[in-house]
JSON list of C-alpha atoms in Angstrom, two decimals:
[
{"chain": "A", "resi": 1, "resn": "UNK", "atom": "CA", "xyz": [-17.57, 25.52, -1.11]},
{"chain": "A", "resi": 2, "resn": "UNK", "atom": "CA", "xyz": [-17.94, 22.07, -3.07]},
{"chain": "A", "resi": 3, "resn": "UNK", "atom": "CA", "xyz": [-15.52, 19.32, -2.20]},
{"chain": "A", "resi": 4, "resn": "UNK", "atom": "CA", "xyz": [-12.81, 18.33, -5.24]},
{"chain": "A", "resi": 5, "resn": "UNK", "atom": "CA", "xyz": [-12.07, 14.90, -6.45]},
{"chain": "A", "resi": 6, "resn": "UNK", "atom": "CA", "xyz": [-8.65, 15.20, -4.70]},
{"chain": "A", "resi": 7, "resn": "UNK", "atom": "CA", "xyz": [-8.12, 12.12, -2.51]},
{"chain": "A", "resi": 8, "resn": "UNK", "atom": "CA", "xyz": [-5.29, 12.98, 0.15]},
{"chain": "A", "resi": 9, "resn": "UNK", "atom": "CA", "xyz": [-2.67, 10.21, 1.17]},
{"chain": "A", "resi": 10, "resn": "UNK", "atom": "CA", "xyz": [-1.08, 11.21, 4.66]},
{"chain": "A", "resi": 11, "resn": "UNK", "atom": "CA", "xyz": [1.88, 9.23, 5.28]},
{"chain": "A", "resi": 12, "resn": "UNK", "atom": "CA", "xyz": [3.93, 8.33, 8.17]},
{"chain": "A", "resi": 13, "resn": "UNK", "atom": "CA", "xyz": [7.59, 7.47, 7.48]},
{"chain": "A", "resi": 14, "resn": "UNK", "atom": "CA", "xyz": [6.96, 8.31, 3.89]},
{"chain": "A", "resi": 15, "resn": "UNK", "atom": "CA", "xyz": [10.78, 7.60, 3.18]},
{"chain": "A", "resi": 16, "resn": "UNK", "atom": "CA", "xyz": [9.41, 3.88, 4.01]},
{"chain": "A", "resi": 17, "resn": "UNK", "atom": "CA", "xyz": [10.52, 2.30, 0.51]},
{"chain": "A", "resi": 18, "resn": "UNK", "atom": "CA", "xyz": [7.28, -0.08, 0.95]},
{"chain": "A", "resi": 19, "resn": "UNK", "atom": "CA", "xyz": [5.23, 3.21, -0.03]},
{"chain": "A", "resi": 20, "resn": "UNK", "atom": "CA", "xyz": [7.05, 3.95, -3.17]},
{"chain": "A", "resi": 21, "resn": "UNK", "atom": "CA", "xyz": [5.86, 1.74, -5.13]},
{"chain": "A", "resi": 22, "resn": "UNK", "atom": "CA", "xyz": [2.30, 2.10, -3.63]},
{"chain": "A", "resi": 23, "resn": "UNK", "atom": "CA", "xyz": [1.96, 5.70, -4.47]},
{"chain": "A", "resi": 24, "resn": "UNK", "atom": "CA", "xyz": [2.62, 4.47, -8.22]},
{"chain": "A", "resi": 25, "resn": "UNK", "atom": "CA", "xyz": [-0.59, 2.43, -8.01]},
{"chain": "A", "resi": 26, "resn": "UNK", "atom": "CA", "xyz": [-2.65, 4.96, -5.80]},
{"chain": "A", "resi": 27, "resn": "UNK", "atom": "CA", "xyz": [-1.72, 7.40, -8.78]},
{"chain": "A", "resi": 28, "resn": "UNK", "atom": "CA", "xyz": [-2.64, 5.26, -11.69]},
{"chain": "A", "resi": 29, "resn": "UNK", "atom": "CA", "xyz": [-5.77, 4.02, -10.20]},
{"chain": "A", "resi": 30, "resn": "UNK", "atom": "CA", "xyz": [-7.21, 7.71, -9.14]},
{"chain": "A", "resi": 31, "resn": "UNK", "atom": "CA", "xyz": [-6.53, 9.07, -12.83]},
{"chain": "A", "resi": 32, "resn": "UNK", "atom": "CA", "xyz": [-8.32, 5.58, -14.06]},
{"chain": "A", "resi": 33, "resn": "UNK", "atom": "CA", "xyz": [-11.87, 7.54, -11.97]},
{"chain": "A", "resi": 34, "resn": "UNK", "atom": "CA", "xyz": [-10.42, 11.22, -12.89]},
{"chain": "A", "resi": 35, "resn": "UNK", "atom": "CA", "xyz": [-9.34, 12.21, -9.71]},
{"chain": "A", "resi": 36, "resn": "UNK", "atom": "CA", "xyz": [-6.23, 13.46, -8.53]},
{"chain": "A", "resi": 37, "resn": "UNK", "atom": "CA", "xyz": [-4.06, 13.40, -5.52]},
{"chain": "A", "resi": 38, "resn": "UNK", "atom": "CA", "xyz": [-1.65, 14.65, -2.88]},
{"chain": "A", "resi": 39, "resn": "UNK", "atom": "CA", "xyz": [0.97, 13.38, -1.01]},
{"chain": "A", "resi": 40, "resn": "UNK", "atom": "CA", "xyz": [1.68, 14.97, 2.87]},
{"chain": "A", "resi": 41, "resn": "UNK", "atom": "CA", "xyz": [3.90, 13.60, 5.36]},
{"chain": "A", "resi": 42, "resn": "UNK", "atom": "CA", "xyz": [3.14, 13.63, 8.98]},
{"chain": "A", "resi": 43, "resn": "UNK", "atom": "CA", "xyz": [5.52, 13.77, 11.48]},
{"chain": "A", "resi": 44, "resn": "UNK", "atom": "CA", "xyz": [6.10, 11.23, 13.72]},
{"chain": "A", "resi": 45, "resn": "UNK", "atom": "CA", "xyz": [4.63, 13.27, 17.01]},
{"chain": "A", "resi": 46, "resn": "UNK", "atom": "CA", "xyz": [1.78, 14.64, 15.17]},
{"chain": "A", "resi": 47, "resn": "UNK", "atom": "CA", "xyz": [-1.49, 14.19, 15.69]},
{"chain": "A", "resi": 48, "resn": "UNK", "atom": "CA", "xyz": [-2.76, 12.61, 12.67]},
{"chain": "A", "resi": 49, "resn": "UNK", "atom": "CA", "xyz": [-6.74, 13.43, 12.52]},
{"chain": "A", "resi": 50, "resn": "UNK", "atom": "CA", "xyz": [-5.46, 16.51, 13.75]},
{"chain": "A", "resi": 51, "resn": "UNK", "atom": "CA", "xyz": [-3.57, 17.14, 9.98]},
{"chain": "A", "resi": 52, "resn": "UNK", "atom": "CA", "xyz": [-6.25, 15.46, 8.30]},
{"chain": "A", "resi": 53, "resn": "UNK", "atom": "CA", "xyz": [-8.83, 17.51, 9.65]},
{"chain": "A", "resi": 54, "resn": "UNK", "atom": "CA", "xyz": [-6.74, 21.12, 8.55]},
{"chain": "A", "resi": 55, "resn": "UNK", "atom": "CA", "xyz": [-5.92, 19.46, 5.67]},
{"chain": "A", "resi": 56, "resn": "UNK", "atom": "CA", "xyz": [-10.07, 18.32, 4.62]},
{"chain": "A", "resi": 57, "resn": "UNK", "atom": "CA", "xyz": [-10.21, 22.38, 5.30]},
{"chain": "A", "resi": 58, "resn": "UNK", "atom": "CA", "xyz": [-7.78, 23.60, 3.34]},
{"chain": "A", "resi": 59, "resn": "UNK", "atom": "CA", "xyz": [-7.76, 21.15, 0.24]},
{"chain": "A", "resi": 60, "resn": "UNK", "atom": "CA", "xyz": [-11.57, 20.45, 0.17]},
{"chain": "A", "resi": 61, "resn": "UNK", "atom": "CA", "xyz": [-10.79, 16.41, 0.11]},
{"chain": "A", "resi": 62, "resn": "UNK", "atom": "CA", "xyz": [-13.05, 13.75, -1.47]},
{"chain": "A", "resi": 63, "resn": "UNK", "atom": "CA", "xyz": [-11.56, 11.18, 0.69]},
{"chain": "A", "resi": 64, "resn": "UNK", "atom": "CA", "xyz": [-8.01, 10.53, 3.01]},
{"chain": "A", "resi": 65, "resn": "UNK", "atom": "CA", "xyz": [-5.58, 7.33, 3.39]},
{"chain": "A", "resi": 66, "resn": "UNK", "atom": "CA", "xyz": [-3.71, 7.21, 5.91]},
{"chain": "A", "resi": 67, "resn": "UNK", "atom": "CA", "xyz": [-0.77, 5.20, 5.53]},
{"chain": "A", "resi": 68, "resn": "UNK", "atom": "CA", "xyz": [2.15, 4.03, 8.13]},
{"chain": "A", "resi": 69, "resn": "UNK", "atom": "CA", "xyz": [2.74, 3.93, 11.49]},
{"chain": "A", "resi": 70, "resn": "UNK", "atom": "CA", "xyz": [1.08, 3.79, 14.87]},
{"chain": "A", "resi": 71, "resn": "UNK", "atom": "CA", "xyz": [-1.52, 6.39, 14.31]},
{"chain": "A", "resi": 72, "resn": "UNK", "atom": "CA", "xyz": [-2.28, 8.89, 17.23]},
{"chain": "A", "resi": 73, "resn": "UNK", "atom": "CA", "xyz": [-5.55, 10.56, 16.34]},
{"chain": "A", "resi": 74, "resn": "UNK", "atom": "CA", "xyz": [-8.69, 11.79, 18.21]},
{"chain": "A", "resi": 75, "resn": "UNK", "atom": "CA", "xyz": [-11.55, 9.77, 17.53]},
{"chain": "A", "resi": 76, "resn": "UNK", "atom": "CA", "xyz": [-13.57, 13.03, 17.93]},
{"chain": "A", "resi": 77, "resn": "UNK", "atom": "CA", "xyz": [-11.40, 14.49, 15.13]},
{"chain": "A", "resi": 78, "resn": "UNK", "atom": "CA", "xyz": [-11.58, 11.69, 12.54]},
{"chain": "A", "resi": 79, "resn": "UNK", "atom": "CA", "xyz": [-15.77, 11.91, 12.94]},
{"chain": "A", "resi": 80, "resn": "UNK", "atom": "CA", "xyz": [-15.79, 15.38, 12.40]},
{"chain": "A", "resi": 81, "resn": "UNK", "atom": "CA", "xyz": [-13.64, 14.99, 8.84]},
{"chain": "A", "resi": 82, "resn": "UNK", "atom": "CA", "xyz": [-17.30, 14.28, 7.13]},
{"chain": "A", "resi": 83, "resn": "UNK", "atom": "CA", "xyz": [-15.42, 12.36, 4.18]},
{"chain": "A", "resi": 84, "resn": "UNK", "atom": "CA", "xyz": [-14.50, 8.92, 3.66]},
{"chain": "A", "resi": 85, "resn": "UNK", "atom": "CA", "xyz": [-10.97, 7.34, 4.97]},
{"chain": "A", "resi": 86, "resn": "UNK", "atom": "CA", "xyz": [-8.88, 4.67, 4.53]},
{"chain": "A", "resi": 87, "resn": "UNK", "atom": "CA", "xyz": [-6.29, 3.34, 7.41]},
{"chain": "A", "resi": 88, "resn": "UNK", "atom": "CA", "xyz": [-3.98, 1.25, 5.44]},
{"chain": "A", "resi": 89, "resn": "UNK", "atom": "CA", "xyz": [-0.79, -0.25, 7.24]},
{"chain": "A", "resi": 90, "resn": "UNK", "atom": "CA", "xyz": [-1.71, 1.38, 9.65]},
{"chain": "A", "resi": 91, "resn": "UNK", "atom": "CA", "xyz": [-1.32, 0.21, 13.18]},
{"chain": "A", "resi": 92, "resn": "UNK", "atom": "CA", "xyz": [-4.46, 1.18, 15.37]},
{"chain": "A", "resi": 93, "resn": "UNK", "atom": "CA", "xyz": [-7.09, -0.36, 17.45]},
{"chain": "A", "resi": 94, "resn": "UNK", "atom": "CA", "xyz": [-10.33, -0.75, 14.86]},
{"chain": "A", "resi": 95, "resn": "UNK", "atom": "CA", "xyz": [-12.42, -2.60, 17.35]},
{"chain": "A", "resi": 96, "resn": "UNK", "atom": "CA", "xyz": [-15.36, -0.52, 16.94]},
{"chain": "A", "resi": 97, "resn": "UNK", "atom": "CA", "xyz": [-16.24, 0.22, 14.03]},
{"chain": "A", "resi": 98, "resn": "UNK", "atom": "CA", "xyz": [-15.67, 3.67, 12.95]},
{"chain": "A", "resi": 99, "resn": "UNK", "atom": "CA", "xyz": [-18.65, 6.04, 10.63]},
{"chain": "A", "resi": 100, "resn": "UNK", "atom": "CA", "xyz": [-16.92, 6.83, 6.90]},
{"chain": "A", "resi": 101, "resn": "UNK", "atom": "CA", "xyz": [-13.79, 5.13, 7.52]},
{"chain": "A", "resi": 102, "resn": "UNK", "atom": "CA", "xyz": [-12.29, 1.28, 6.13]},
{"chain": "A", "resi": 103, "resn": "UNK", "atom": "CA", "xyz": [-9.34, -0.56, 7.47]},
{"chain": "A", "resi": 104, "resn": "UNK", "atom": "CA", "xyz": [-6.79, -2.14, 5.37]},
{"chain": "A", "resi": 105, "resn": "UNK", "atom": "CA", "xyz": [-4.54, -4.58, 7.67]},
{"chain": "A", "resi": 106, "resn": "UNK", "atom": "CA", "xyz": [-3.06, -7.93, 8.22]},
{"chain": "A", "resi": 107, "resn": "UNK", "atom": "CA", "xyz": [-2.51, -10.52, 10.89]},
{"chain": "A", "resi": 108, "resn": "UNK", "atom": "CA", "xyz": [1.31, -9.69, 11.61]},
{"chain": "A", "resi": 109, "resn": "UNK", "atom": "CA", "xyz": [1.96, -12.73, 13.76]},
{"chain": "A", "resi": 110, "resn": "UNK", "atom": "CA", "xyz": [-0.04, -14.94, 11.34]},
{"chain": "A", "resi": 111, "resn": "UNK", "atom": "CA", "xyz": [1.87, -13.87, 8.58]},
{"chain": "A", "resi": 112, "resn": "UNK", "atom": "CA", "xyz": [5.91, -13.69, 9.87]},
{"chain": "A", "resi": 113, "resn": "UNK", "atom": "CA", "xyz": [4.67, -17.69, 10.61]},
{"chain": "A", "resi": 114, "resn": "UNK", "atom": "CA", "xyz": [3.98, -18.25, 7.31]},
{"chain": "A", "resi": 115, "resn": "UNK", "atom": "CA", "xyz": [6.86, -16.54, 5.63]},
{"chain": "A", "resi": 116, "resn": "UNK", "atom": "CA", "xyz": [9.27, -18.37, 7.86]},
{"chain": "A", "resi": 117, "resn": "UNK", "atom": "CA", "xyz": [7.74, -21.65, 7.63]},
{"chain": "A", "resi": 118, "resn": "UNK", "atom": "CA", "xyz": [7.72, -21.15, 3.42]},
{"chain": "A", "resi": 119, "resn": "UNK", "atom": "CA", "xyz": [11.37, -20.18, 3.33]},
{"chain": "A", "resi": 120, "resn": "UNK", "atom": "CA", "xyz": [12.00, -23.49, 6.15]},
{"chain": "A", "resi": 121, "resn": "UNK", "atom": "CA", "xyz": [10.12, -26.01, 3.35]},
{"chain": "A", "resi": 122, "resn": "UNK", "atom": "CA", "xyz": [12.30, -24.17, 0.43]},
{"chain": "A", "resi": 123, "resn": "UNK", "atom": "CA", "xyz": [15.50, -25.44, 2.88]},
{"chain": "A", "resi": 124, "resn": "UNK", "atom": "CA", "xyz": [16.67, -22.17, 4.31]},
{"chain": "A", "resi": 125, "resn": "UNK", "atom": "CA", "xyz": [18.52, -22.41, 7.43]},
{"chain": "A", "resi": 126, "resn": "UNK", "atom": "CA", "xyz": [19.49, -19.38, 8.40]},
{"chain": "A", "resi": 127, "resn": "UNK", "atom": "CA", "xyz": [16.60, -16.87, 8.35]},
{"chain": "A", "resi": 128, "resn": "UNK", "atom": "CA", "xyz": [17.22, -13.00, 9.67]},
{"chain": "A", "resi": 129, "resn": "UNK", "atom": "CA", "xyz": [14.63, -10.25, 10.60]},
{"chain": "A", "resi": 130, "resn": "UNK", "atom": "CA", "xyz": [14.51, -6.90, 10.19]},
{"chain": "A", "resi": 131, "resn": "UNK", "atom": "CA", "xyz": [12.95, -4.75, 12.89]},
{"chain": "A", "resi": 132, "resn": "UNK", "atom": "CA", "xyz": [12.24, -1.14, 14.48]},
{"chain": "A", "resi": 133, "resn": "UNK", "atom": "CA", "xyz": [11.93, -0.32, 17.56]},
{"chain": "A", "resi": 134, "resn": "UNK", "atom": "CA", "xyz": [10.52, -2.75, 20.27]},
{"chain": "A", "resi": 135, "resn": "UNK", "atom": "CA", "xyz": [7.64, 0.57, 20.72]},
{"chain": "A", "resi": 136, "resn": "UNK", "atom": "CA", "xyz": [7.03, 0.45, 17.15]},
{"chain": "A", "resi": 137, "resn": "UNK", "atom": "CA", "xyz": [4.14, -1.50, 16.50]},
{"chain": "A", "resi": 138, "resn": "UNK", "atom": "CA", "xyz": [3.39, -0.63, 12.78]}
]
């Protein structure tokens, strides 16, 4: 069986308002190359190269992106997905690097300092943060 030009986005915590208006570009940008897409959540305890991989099976993928959360995965799983993927906000350890896949991320610490110093030169005073939970490191 041939693969399609379906590229699959797995998210975590897909009621995560920060996707919405993500999955608007992912869709627009796919049609621009004539492919298409799906959307599948993944459950906070699952095993995400564990879905991937049944989902690669099942859906004959072009490519994955993972989006959201701390990823638990297998690395043995992810290399035996034989397709490209993305990790994109996604919060994993990507010191090696890994055969097909990319890594989309950003400096968290880095970047809170920034924000807060750019809203302290505008003259706010009284700056808030919203977080999850301590575990949470997405």
């Amino acid at each position: 069986m041939s693969e399609s030009n379906t590229i699959a986005l797995l998210i975590k915590g897909i009621d995560n308002q920060f996707f919405q208006g993500m999955l608007k570009i992912y869709e627009e940008e796919l049609k621009k190359i004539e492919y298409s897409f799906l959307i599948h959540a993944v459950g906070e305890d699952q095993d995400d190269a564990s879905v991937a991989l049944e989902l690669t099976k099942e859906k004959r993928l072009k490519g994955i992106i993972f989006l959201g959360g701390l990823m638990r995965y297998s690395q043995e799983k992810l290399n035996m997905l034989g397709i490209p993927y993305v990790l994109c906000t996604v919060a994993v350890n990507m010191e090696k690097p890994r055969r097909n896949s990319l890594s989309v991320s950003i400096n968290d610490e880095k970047e809170s300092y920034r924000a807060v110093d750019y809203l302290c030169k505008k003259g706010h005073k009284k700056i808030a943060i919203i977080t999850g939970k301590e575990s949470d490191y997405a």
